[in-house]
Every structure is written in structure tokens, then in C-alpha cells.
Amino acid sequence: MSVNATPAGAQAAAEAESEQSGGRHAAVPQQRSRRGSRAPLSENKRAERRLGWLLCAPAALVMVLVTAYPILYSVWLSLQRFDLRFPDERQFVGLENYVTVLTNDFWWTAFGVTALITVVTVAVELVLGMGLALIMHRTLVGRGIVRTAALIPYGIVTVVAAFSWRYAWTPGTGYLANLFDGSAPLTERASSLAIIMLAEIWKTTPFMALLLMAGLALVPEDLLKAASTDGATAWQRFTKVMLPVMKPAILVALLFRTLDAFRVFDNIFVLTNGGNETSSVSMLAYNNLIRGLNLGIGSTMSVLIFITVAIIAFVFVKLFGTAAPGSDDGERR
Amino acid sequence: MADIVLDKVSKRFPDGTTAVQDVDLEIADGEFVILVGPSGCGKSTTLNMIAGLEDISSGELRIGGERVNDKAPRDRDIAMVFQSYALYPNMTVRENMAFPLRLAKLDKETINQKVDEAAKVLELTALLDRKPANLSGGQRQRVAMGRAIVRQPKAFLMDEPLSNLDAKLRVQMRTVVSRLQKQLGTTTVYVTHDQTEAMTLGDRVVIMRGGAVQQVGPPQELYDHPRNLFVAGFIGSPSMNFVHAAVEDGKLRTALGDVPIGERVRRELEAGDAPRELILGIRPEHFEDAALIDDETRRRGMEFEAPVDIVESMGSDKYVYFTVEGERATAAELEELAADAGAADFAGGGSNLVTRLSAESPVREGESRRVWFNLEKIHLFDPGSGRNLTLHEGRSAGALAD
Ligand SMILES: Nc1ncnc2c1ncn2[C@@H]1O[C@H](COP(=O)(O)OP(=O)(O)O)[C@@H](O)[C@H]1O
Ligand SMILES: [Mg+2]
């Protein structure tokens, strides 16, 4: 039972991710077809679209089969009192689990921590990633080497990287801890959170940079030249020309990273194991589900995470909607 | 408004390419100068250096008498129009045109007034609230022009502005550009690949090849008195015919018969290092159906007979293509021109002759026809250096001149 339940929780998250990544790839064409549906479609286009649906039908079907069952099963579990330590007390309780979780301080603390980590890391990553992307974009010699070097942190397994951060910050043995007079930052809440965020940022900024670089490639060289002769300074070129053209790519990058950051788990697991109120919602769900064997509460948390992630995705997709005409312009020319 | 002076301007890219070499050019205030040449000859690079978008490796650039080598584009007060239009996709037409004015921190009222004025000149008033994506190519190009003229800059730089338009629109826009430039009297440097634009638009044409200026002058002068093989082959459509000519017994042995030469060319050829083989160049309109000319004219030229390949009747005259026997004219310049034009368009190096005969000529495909050509209009080129041997003090006088 617990074997079954574990993937259920994990898969709720995985589903959210796969749905998002699907959404990301489809974002641009989706906008297109949505635009198209306003105007009458030609016969040809309609046939083309039908073919499109047919072609992705098998994949969509498999995805539904693989993800719909676990999701529905978690929802089902979340509506029951179901603790593996007391299997006899299993009982359908409606929304009681939700009330329990949503009135619980641990949940809201974890939610706050998660939100903080998400906002701070994504904001910092956006700025750093943009800087890195600009550097990589402008680099003429050894571009391949520069890009590879920048991507190394992203290539390291998170848990391994997290352990190296943990040792680095451990008093006595860690070089970073020694820099700070052998203090133990991982034993205090604020510094622990800072280190968790640092590890996250260090690891995923390259990924952000890579996504943004794809956006930079969308900005035509002539546009920047035109802006130069029109009298724009470098900063004005960046804010008034590059950013608007890149907006769709920036939103995609933000969406990706926000969803990722919201499900932060491994860094916290290794660095503090949730001590000193540094748990994220994913940690909390894991603790209830796997450690506590409380399938009801754990599933409830998984479902809540799933809902939050869905809301974030929805907001971003709405933002795409306003960005799409701009991106369309750029492409159609 | 200002004059633009390029003084031995060169551009070497970091990868070692020398894109522009020692270009000397003086563009007068209000002048319309065309830069033309095959692709990759350094036209855009030259323009970018004038705009300040590329650094100048060596030499000096002066605008309005002031050295501007180290000035940023925004401090040069120059407007540029691109082949790709380069409109800001997120801005409306009005915002696009207002952009340079907004950056110049003009007040809103002035901006609106200037934009409306420019829009009226370019017939864009009805489109002011559209986004570039919802405009046709010609409209986009007009917006790009509008963005350039609102600022009343010292000079316009245009890099193949009409190349993305279809043929008909290109003709229309050509007159728009021409009229606009005359009206505003702004110094303009215009890059093109299209020789109709080169011939019709500018006061003067600069022909470039491999980063170097080949010849500068009014279009008609370049057409009539090309300094070298490259200029001769580049200017003119259909292009000049080139045939191999061997110097023998004071005559030129060619596929069109033995061509006599005058004193001046003879003197040129007597020099120790003079070439023994030449390339004879003659334009299509300097041929005529031998049956249609009077004796007076006949004496100024000579005749040959050749089989007719194709006749294209243009109404006003006929383009007639002949095949002639004999060696092909070969020179590096001709190969370059052929490569640039696409071999099909450039018959110059082959054994095909393109002639333009009077519409009255009864010439038919498949027959053999006697054709006259004008010896006074012949050019002789040194295949090695490409130099035009018939040129004397900048004028071309044909093969017979004394
Ligand atoms: N950034 C660059 N780096 C190296 N070589 C370049 C660069 N830009 C242009 N070139 C080279 O300089 C030459 C001239 O280019 P360009 O001025 O664009 O030609 P045109 O506009 O006449 O077609 C070409 O051979 C081109 O390959
Ligand atoms: Mg060019």
C-alpha cells in the first residue's frame, strides 16, 4: 500500500511538471491556433489541425493513463482518514483532512518558507541568468566552452551538490564555515534558509541563462542597430527593445523556474532536513506520507501542492496571452 | 545636414577579414550617393562605420567637418533604414516613429506634431495605431522611412531598403525615396545590390569590389566610361558583352572578325609589358541589324554574321542573342560578376552575344544574320589588371582613336 502511495504523491508533482512542460512547448503554437480560431479557418488549415491532434493523440493517451490514475487516487486518499499505523481506522471523512492541513501552523510555516524561497531564488536567478545570458550571447571566441562551463552546476546531481554545500558549511571541516570563524550557519533558521537559497540559485541560474539566451537569439541584430542610431543608450536598448521582444521567453523561463522552485526538496532534505522550521511543503508532504505513513494527510498536502502549482501555471499562461501578439510579430516578419 | 568625408577608411574584423580597404569618399551636403557592388563587397560595413555601428580600424570619418571616429551612433545624429525594416514589434506605428524623438526628450506635443507630419508625407496617417505585424511590406518600409525622417537628422543611411519588396512595389518605393530625398535635401548614402536603383536614384554611384572602391561618378559616366572590366560588367542590364581578342599584326583577332585599332591603343600595346591578349567589351545597344543602317554610320563600325539563338521583342526594340565561335574571354572579374549575378543572367563571359536591335529588324530565330557594331563604342580591357585601355583622361574613345 505504501509502495503504491509513494509514487502517487510523487506523481502528483510529476504530473504537474509534465503538464507544465507540455504547456511550455505548446505555448507558442497554442497562441497561434487560438488567434487563428477567431478568424475563419481555411479548409486546409482545419485538416492540418486535425492531423496535428491525431499525431499527438497516442502520447496524450499514454500521459492520461499514466498520470490520471495516480492523481485521482491521491485525491481519493486525501478524502479519507488513512494512517498505515492504524489501518483499522480507515474511513471516508470528506474534506476533514483539508481543514486539518489548512488550519495547521506547520503547513503555513512551510508554505511561507516555500513561497519565500520561490520568490527570492527566481528573482535572483532572473537577474543573474540574464547577465550570464548576455555574456554568453556576446561572447565570440570559445562560445562552446563558455556555455559548457556555465552549465556545469546544472549538470551536477542536486543531492551531491547539496552535500558539498553542507560539508562546506559544517564547522571544523568546511572551508566556507571556516571563513566565518567556524560558526554553524546550518543550525539557525535565517542563515539556513539563506544557504538553501544560495544552493538553489547556484545550481539553477545556468538553466535560467540558457532559456534566456534562446530569447536573446530572438532579438534581431538590426533592431538593436536601429535603436542605436535612433539614439538609445545601451540600457535603453535593453529595456525598450530587447526585453519586450524577449518577453515570451522570459515568461517561459520564469514559469519553469517558479514551478521548479515551489517544489524544492532535495537541497532542504540534505542541508537541514527541515530543521529549524526550514521545511518546504514538499518536505512536509514527504514527512507525512513516507515517514509518518499518514496517507490521508500526506495525500491532502500533495493535492494542495498540485493545486498551487496549477494556479501558478494558470497565472503565467494568462500572462502569455498578453505577450503573445508581440511574439507573433517578431516571428511573422 | 552635413557633408560626409571618408579618409582612407578601413575595416578589419577580429577574425582577420578585411571588409573595407582604404576607402576615400567625399559626399557633399545634400548629395545622394549610392554604394553598389556584389554581395560581400563591404557596402554594409562601410555604412555601419558611417553610422557608428562598427568601429573604424584605420582612417578618419568626418561628418560636417568634425571627426566622429570615436562618437557613439547616438551622438552622430544620423538615421538608418534597414532591409529588414527593423521596426519595434511591440510598438505601434506612431510609437515606432516617435521613438527617436522620445529618446531625444522632446515634449509630447512636438513629438505628435512631427509624427503626424511625417505620416502625412508617407501616407501613413491611417495606419498610425497599427502594430508592424499588421502591415504589408511596403507599409513597413514606409514606417521605417518615417522613423528616419521625423528626426531631421544630418544624414540618411539606407542599407538595401527595398530589397525585401516585390518588383512592382520596389519601383513605387524607388520614386518615394527619390522624391523624399529631393524634398528634404538631406545627405543620403544608399546601399543597393540592384543596379536599376543604382542608375536611377543617385547623384553619384560608388562601385565597390572586395572592400575597395572601383570607381565613383555619376551613373551615366560609369556606364559610358568604365575604368575597368569590373565596373564595365557590373553596370548595365543586360550586361556588356565580352569577347576574347588576340593582338596580331596591329589588329585584334576576335570572334567578331579582325578589329582595327587606332594610334592610341597601338601605343598602349607597344609598351614592353603590354598584354598580347585583350578582352573586348561592347554593350548590347551598340549593335544594329546591318540591313538597317546608312553608309555614314556603317563606316564607323564593322560587321559580322552569326546564327540567331533567341529573339525577345520588347516592343520598342529587340533583344537578339547570337552564338559566336571563338575563345571565351576569361578574367577574375568576369568570374566574380558571373557568380554574383548567377551565371544565367550574366552572359558576358561566354560565347553568347546579347544585342539590342531596332524593332524594325525582321530578324528571326534560327537564321543567320549580318550584324553591325560600333567601333567607337568598343572598350578594350587588360585581362590581368582589368584596366580599360581605351580610356583616356577619364573618357572612353573606342578602339580607333588616334
Ligand atoms: N562581424 C563580422 N566578422 C567578420 N567578417 C565579417 C563581419 N561582418 C561582415 N564580414 C565580412 O565582411 C565582408 C563585407 O561584408 P558586408 O559589408 O556585409 O557586405 P555587403 O553588405 O556588401 O554584402 C564580407 O566578406 C563578410 O563576410
Ligand atoms: Mg549588406
PDB file of C-alpha atoms in Angstrom, chain A residues 97-258:
ATOM      1  CA  ASN A  97      -8.126  16.389   6.066  1.00  0.00           C
ATOM      2  CA  TYR A  98      -8.119  19.680   4.186  1.00  0.00           C
ATOM      3  CA  VAL A  99      -9.445  21.502   7.201  1.00  0.00           C
ATOM      4  CA  THR A 100      -6.772  19.857   9.324  1.00  0.00           C
ATOM      5  CA  VAL A 101      -3.960  20.837   7.000  1.00  0.00           C
ATOM      6  CA  LEU A 102      -5.178  24.335   6.230  1.00  0.00           C
ATOM      7  CA  THR A 103      -5.584  25.207   9.891  1.00  0.00           C
ATOM      8  CA  ASN A 104      -2.218  23.794  10.804  1.00  0.00           C
ATOM      9  CA  ASP A 105       0.678  26.106  11.632  1.00  0.00           C
ATOM     10  CA  PHE A 106       3.293  23.707  10.308  1.00  0.00           C
ATOM     11  CA  TRP A 107       1.644  23.771   6.931  1.00  0.00           C
ATOM     12  CA  TRP A 108       1.539  27.543   6.765  1.00  0.00           C
ATOM     13  CA  THR A 109       5.098  27.912   8.015  1.00  0.00           C
ATOM     14  CA  ALA A 110       6.243  25.509   5.331  1.00  0.00           C
ATOM     15  CA  PHE A 111       4.115  27.306   2.794  1.00  0.00           C
ATOM     16  CA  GLY A 112       5.693  30.616   3.788  1.00  0.00           C
ATOM     17  CA  VAL A 113       9.191  29.151   3.573  1.00  0.00           C
ATOM     18  CA  THR A 114       8.418  27.685   0.166  1.00  0.00           C
ATOM     19  CA  ALA A 115       6.965  30.942  -1.109  1.00  0.00           C
ATOM     20  CA  LEU A 116       9.958  32.882   0.196  1.00  0.00           C
ATOM     21  CA  ILE A 117      12.421  30.507  -1.412  1.00  0.00           C
ATOM     22  CA  THR A 118      10.469  30.597  -4.662  1.00  0.00           C
ATOM     23  CA  VAL A 119      10.242  34.369  -4.895  1.00  0.00           C
ATOM     24  CA  VAL A 120      13.798  35.119  -3.831  1.00  0.00           C
ATOM     25  CA  THR A 121      15.518  32.434  -5.858  1.00  0.00           C
ATOM     26  CA  VAL A 122      13.538  33.050  -9.037  1.00  0.00           C
ATOM     27  CA  ALA A 123      14.078  36.815  -8.817  1.00  0.00           C
ATOM     28  CA  VAL A 124      17.806  36.466  -8.218  1.00  0.00           C
ATOM     29  CA  GLU A 125      18.125  33.788 -10.879  1.00  0.00           C
ATOM     30  CA  LEU A 126      16.350  36.004 -13.382  1.00  0.00           C
ATOM     31  CA  VAL A 127      18.770  38.855 -12.855  1.00  0.00           C
ATOM     32  CA  LEU A 128      21.899  36.696 -12.727  1.00  0.00           C
ATOM     33  CA  GLY A 129      20.667  34.480 -15.540  1.00  0.00           C
ATOM     34  CA  MET A 130      20.040  37.493 -17.726  1.00  0.00           C
ATOM     35  CA  GLY A 131      23.536  38.744 -17.053  1.00  0.00           C
ATOM     36  CA  LEU A 132      25.011  35.354 -17.808  1.00  0.00           C
ATOM     37  CA  ALA A 133      22.890  35.012 -20.944  1.00  0.00           C
ATOM     38  CA  LEU A 134      24.057  38.392 -22.210  1.00  0.00           C
ATOM     39  CA  ILE A 135      27.662  37.438 -21.601  1.00  0.00           C
ATOM     40  CA  MET A 136      27.271  34.092 -23.336  1.00  0.00           C
ATOM     41  CA  HIS A 137      25.375  35.716 -26.191  1.00  0.00           C
ATOM     42  CA  ARG A 138      28.053  38.355 -26.732  1.00  0.00           C
ATOM     43  CA  THR A 139      30.991  36.005 -26.378  1.00  0.00           C
ATOM     44  CA  LEU A 140      32.507  35.471 -29.777  1.00  0.00           C
ATOM     45  CA  VAL A 141      35.518  33.282 -29.034  1.00  0.00           C
ATOM     46  CA  GLY A 142      35.161  29.935 -27.323  1.00  0.00           C
ATOM     47  CA  ARG A 143      31.424  30.244 -27.061  1.00  0.00           C
ATOM     48  CA  GLY A 144      31.010  26.493 -26.657  1.00  0.00           C
ATOM     49  CA  ILE A 145      33.482  26.328 -23.796  1.00  0.00           C
ATOM     50  CA  VAL A 146      31.914  29.293 -22.014  1.00  0.00           C
ATOM     51  CA  ARG A 147      28.467  27.757 -22.271  1.00  0.00           C
ATOM     52  CA  THR A 148      29.637  24.371 -21.089  1.00  0.00           C
ATOM     53  CA  ALA A 149      31.437  25.892 -18.134  1.00  0.00           C
ATOM     54  CA  ALA A 150      28.384  27.910 -17.178  1.00  0.00           C
ATOM     55  CA  LEU A 151      26.188  24.833 -17.302  1.00  0.00           C
ATOM     56  CA  ILE A 152      28.321  22.657 -15.037  1.00  0.00           C
ATOM     57  CA  PRO A 153      26.398  23.459 -11.810  1.00  0.00           C
ATOM     58  CA  TYR A 154      23.192  22.427 -13.504  1.00  0.00           C
ATOM     59  CA  GLY A 155      24.742  19.143 -14.588  1.00  0.00           C
ATOM     60  CA  ILE A 156      25.680  18.085 -11.052  1.00  0.00           C
ATOM     61  CA  VAL A 157      23.149  15.908  -9.258  1.00  0.00           C
ATOM     62  CA  THR A 158      21.347  18.145  -6.778  1.00  0.00           C
ATOM     63  CA  VAL A 159      21.864  15.817  -3.836  1.00  0.00           C
ATOM     64  CA  VAL A 160      25.585  15.595  -4.489  1.00  0.00           C
ATOM     65  CA  ALA A 161      25.850  19.348  -4.785  1.00  0.00           C
ATOM     66  CA  ALA A 162      23.758  19.769  -1.650  1.00  0.00           C
ATOM     67  CA  PHE A 163      26.095  17.515   0.282  1.00  0.00           C
ATOM     68  CA  SER A 164      29.110  19.502  -0.837  1.00  0.00           C
ATOM     69  CA  TRP A 165      27.373  22.670   0.333  1.00  0.00           C
ATOM     70  CA  ARG A 166      26.552  21.002   3.630  1.00  0.00           C
ATOM     71  CA  TYR A 167      30.150  19.965   4.237  1.00  0.00           C
ATOM     72  CA  ALA A 168      31.354  23.369   3.162  1.00  0.00           C
ATOM     73  CA  TRP A 169      29.192  24.969   5.808  1.00  0.00           C
ATOM     74  CA  THR A 170      29.935  22.462   8.552  1.00  0.00           C
ATOM     75  CA  PRO A 171      32.144  23.986  11.243  1.00  0.00           C
ATOM     76  CA  GLY A 172      35.571  22.435  11.557  1.00  0.00           C
ATOM     77  CA  THR A 173      35.665  20.669   8.217  1.00  0.00           C
ATOM     78  CA  GLY A 174      34.020  23.154   5.884  1.00  0.00           C
ATOM     79  CA  TYR A 175      36.030  25.829   4.132  1.00  0.00           C
ATOM     80  CA  LEU A 176      33.064  28.222   3.956  1.00  0.00           C
ATOM     81  CA  ALA A 177      32.196  27.803   7.617  1.00  0.00           C
ATOM     82  CA  ASN A 178      35.824  28.464   8.492  1.00  0.00           C
ATOM     83  CA  LEU A 179      35.714  31.685   6.570  1.00  0.00           C
ATOM     84  CA  PHE A 180      33.060  32.790   9.014  1.00  0.00           C
ATOM     85  CA  ASP A 181      35.074  31.898  12.131  1.00  0.00           C
ATOM     86  CA  GLY A 182      33.735  28.400  12.382  1.00  0.00           C
ATOM     87  CA  SER A 183      30.153  29.410  13.076  1.00  0.00           C
ATOM     88  CA  ALA A 184      27.440  26.864  12.344  1.00  0.00           C
ATOM     89  CA  PRO A 185      25.030  28.606   9.970  1.00  0.00           C
ATOM     90  CA  LEU A 186      23.038  25.460   9.283  1.00  0.00           C
ATOM     91  CA  THR A 187      21.828  25.439  12.865  1.00  0.00           C
ATOM     92  CA  GLU A 188      19.997  28.722  12.634  1.00  0.00           C
ATOM     93  CA  ARG A 189      16.857  29.393  10.701  1.00  0.00           C
ATOM     94  CA  ALA A 190      17.737  32.581   8.793  1.00  0.00           C
ATOM     95  CA  SER A 191      21.196  31.500   7.767  1.00  0.00           C
ATOM     96  CA  SER A 192      19.930  28.024   6.875  1.00  0.00           C
ATOM     97  CA  LEU A 193      17.338  29.495   4.557  1.00  0.00           C
ATOM     98  CA  ALA A 194      19.955  31.755   3.037  1.00  0.00           C
ATOM     99  CA  ILE A 195      22.218  28.790   2.368  1.00  0.00           C
ATOM    100  CA  ILE A 196      19.366  26.767   0.892  1.00  0.00           C
ATOM    101  CA  MET A 197      18.530  29.624  -1.436  1.00  0.00           C
ATOM    102  CA  LEU A 198      22.184  30.106  -2.306  1.00  0.00           C
ATOM    103  CA  ALA A 199      22.483  26.436  -3.237  1.00  0.00           C
ATOM    104  CA  GLU A 200      19.319  26.645  -5.344  1.00  0.00           C
ATOM    105  CA  ILE A 201      20.471  29.783  -7.116  1.00  0.00           C
ATOM    106  CA  TRP A 202      23.947  28.449  -7.725  1.00  0.00           C
ATOM    107  CA  LYS A 203      22.512  25.340  -9.256  1.00  0.00           C
ATOM    108  CA  THR A 204      19.757  26.641 -11.482  1.00  0.00           C
ATOM    109  CA  THR A 205      20.970  30.039 -12.661  1.00  0.00           C
ATOM    110  CA  PRO A 206      22.717  28.389 -15.646  1.00  0.00           C
ATOM    111  CA  PHE A 207      19.440  26.800 -16.651  1.00  0.00           C
ATOM    112  CA  MET A 208      17.724  30.170 -16.477  1.00  0.00           C
ATOM    113  CA  ALA A 209      20.545  31.675 -18.508  1.00  0.00           C
ATOM    114  CA  LEU A 210      20.143  29.019 -21.162  1.00  0.00           C
ATOM    115  CA  LEU A 211      16.420  29.674 -21.509  1.00  0.00           C
ATOM    116  CA  LEU A 212      17.009  33.423 -21.656  1.00  0.00           C
ATOM    117  CA  MET A 213      19.723  33.002 -24.235  1.00  0.00           C
ATOM    118  CA  ALA A 214      17.205  31.345 -26.501  1.00  0.00           C
ATOM    119  CA  GLY A 215      15.149  34.502 -26.033  1.00  0.00           C
ATOM    120  CA  LEU A 216      18.100  36.732 -26.826  1.00  0.00           C
ATOM    121  CA  ALA A 217      18.567  34.907 -30.081  1.00  0.00           C
ATOM    122  CA  LEU A 218      15.074  36.094 -30.997  1.00  0.00           C
ATOM    123  CA  VAL A 219      16.132  39.740 -30.927  1.00  0.00           C
ATOM    124  CA  PRO A 220      17.184  40.695 -34.456  1.00  0.00           C
ATOM    125  CA  GLU A 221      20.563  42.387 -34.706  1.00  0.00           C
ATOM    126  CA  ASP A 222      19.062  45.066 -36.955  1.00  0.00           C
ATOM    127  CA  LEU A 223      16.595  46.048 -34.252  1.00  0.00           C
ATOM    128  CA  LEU A 224      19.425  46.868 -31.881  1.00  0.00           C
ATOM    129  CA  LYS A 225      21.286  48.715 -34.598  1.00  0.00           C
ATOM    130  CA  ALA A 226      18.175  50.719 -35.393  1.00  0.00           C
ATOM    131  CA  ALA A 227      17.775  51.574 -31.729  1.00  0.00           C
ATOM    132  CA  SER A 228      21.407  52.666 -31.559  1.00  0.00           C
ATOM    133  CA  THR A 229      21.015  55.062 -34.446  1.00  0.00           C
ATOM    134  CA  ASP A 230      17.687  56.217 -33.041  1.00  0.00           C
ATOM    135  CA  GLY A 231      19.656  57.451 -30.065  1.00  0.00           C
ATOM    136  CA  ALA A 232      19.172  54.727 -27.468  1.00  0.00           C
ATOM    137  CA  THR A 233      21.792  54.087 -24.816  1.00  0.00           C
ATOM    138  CA  ALA A 234      22.794  50.517 -24.044  1.00  0.00           C
ATOM    139  CA  TRP A 235      20.371  50.461 -21.116  1.00  0.00           C
ATOM    140  CA  GLN A 236      17.534  51.860 -23.215  1.00  0.00           C
ATOM    141  CA  ARG A 237      18.231  49.279 -25.902  1.00  0.00           C
ATOM    142  CA  PHE A 238      17.987  46.603 -23.232  1.00  0.00           C
ATOM    143  CA  THR A 239      14.797  47.810 -21.590  1.00  0.00           C
ATOM    144  CA  LYS A 240      12.902  49.226 -24.547  1.00  0.00           C
ATOM    145  CA  VAL A 241      13.886  46.841 -27.308  1.00  0.00           C
ATOM    146  CA  MET A 242      15.336  43.603 -26.006  1.00  0.00           C
ATOM    147  CA  LEU A 243      13.055  42.971 -23.041  1.00  0.00           C
ATOM    148  CA  PRO A 244       9.772  43.483 -24.936  1.00  0.00           C
ATOM    149  CA  VAL A 245      10.904  41.191 -27.732  1.00  0.00           C
ATOM    150  CA  MET A 246      12.151  38.627 -25.239  1.00  0.00           C
ATOM    151  CA  LYS A 247       9.064  38.767 -23.051  1.00  0.00           C
ATOM    152  CA  PRO A 248       7.649  35.389 -24.083  1.00  0.00           C
ATOM    153  CA  ALA A 249      10.987  33.696 -23.486  1.00  0.00           C
ATOM    154  CA  ILE A 250      11.297  35.404 -20.110  1.00  0.00           C
ATOM    155  CA  LEU A 251       7.836  34.233 -19.107  1.00  0.00           C
ATOM    156  CA  VAL A 252       8.634  30.688 -20.122  1.00  0.00           C
ATOM    157  CA  ALA A 253      11.828  30.792 -18.090  1.00  0.00           C
ATOM    158  CA  LEU A 254      10.017  32.250 -15.085  1.00  0.00           C
ATOM    159  CA  LEU A 255       7.231  29.702 -15.303  1.00  0.00           C
ATOM    160  CA  PHE A 256       9.669  26.852 -15.446  1.00  0.00           C
ATOM    161  CA  ARG A 257      11.737  28.067 -12.581  1.00  0.00           C
ATOM    162  CA  THR A 258       8.796  29.079 -10.395  1.00  0.00           C
TER     163      THR A 258
END
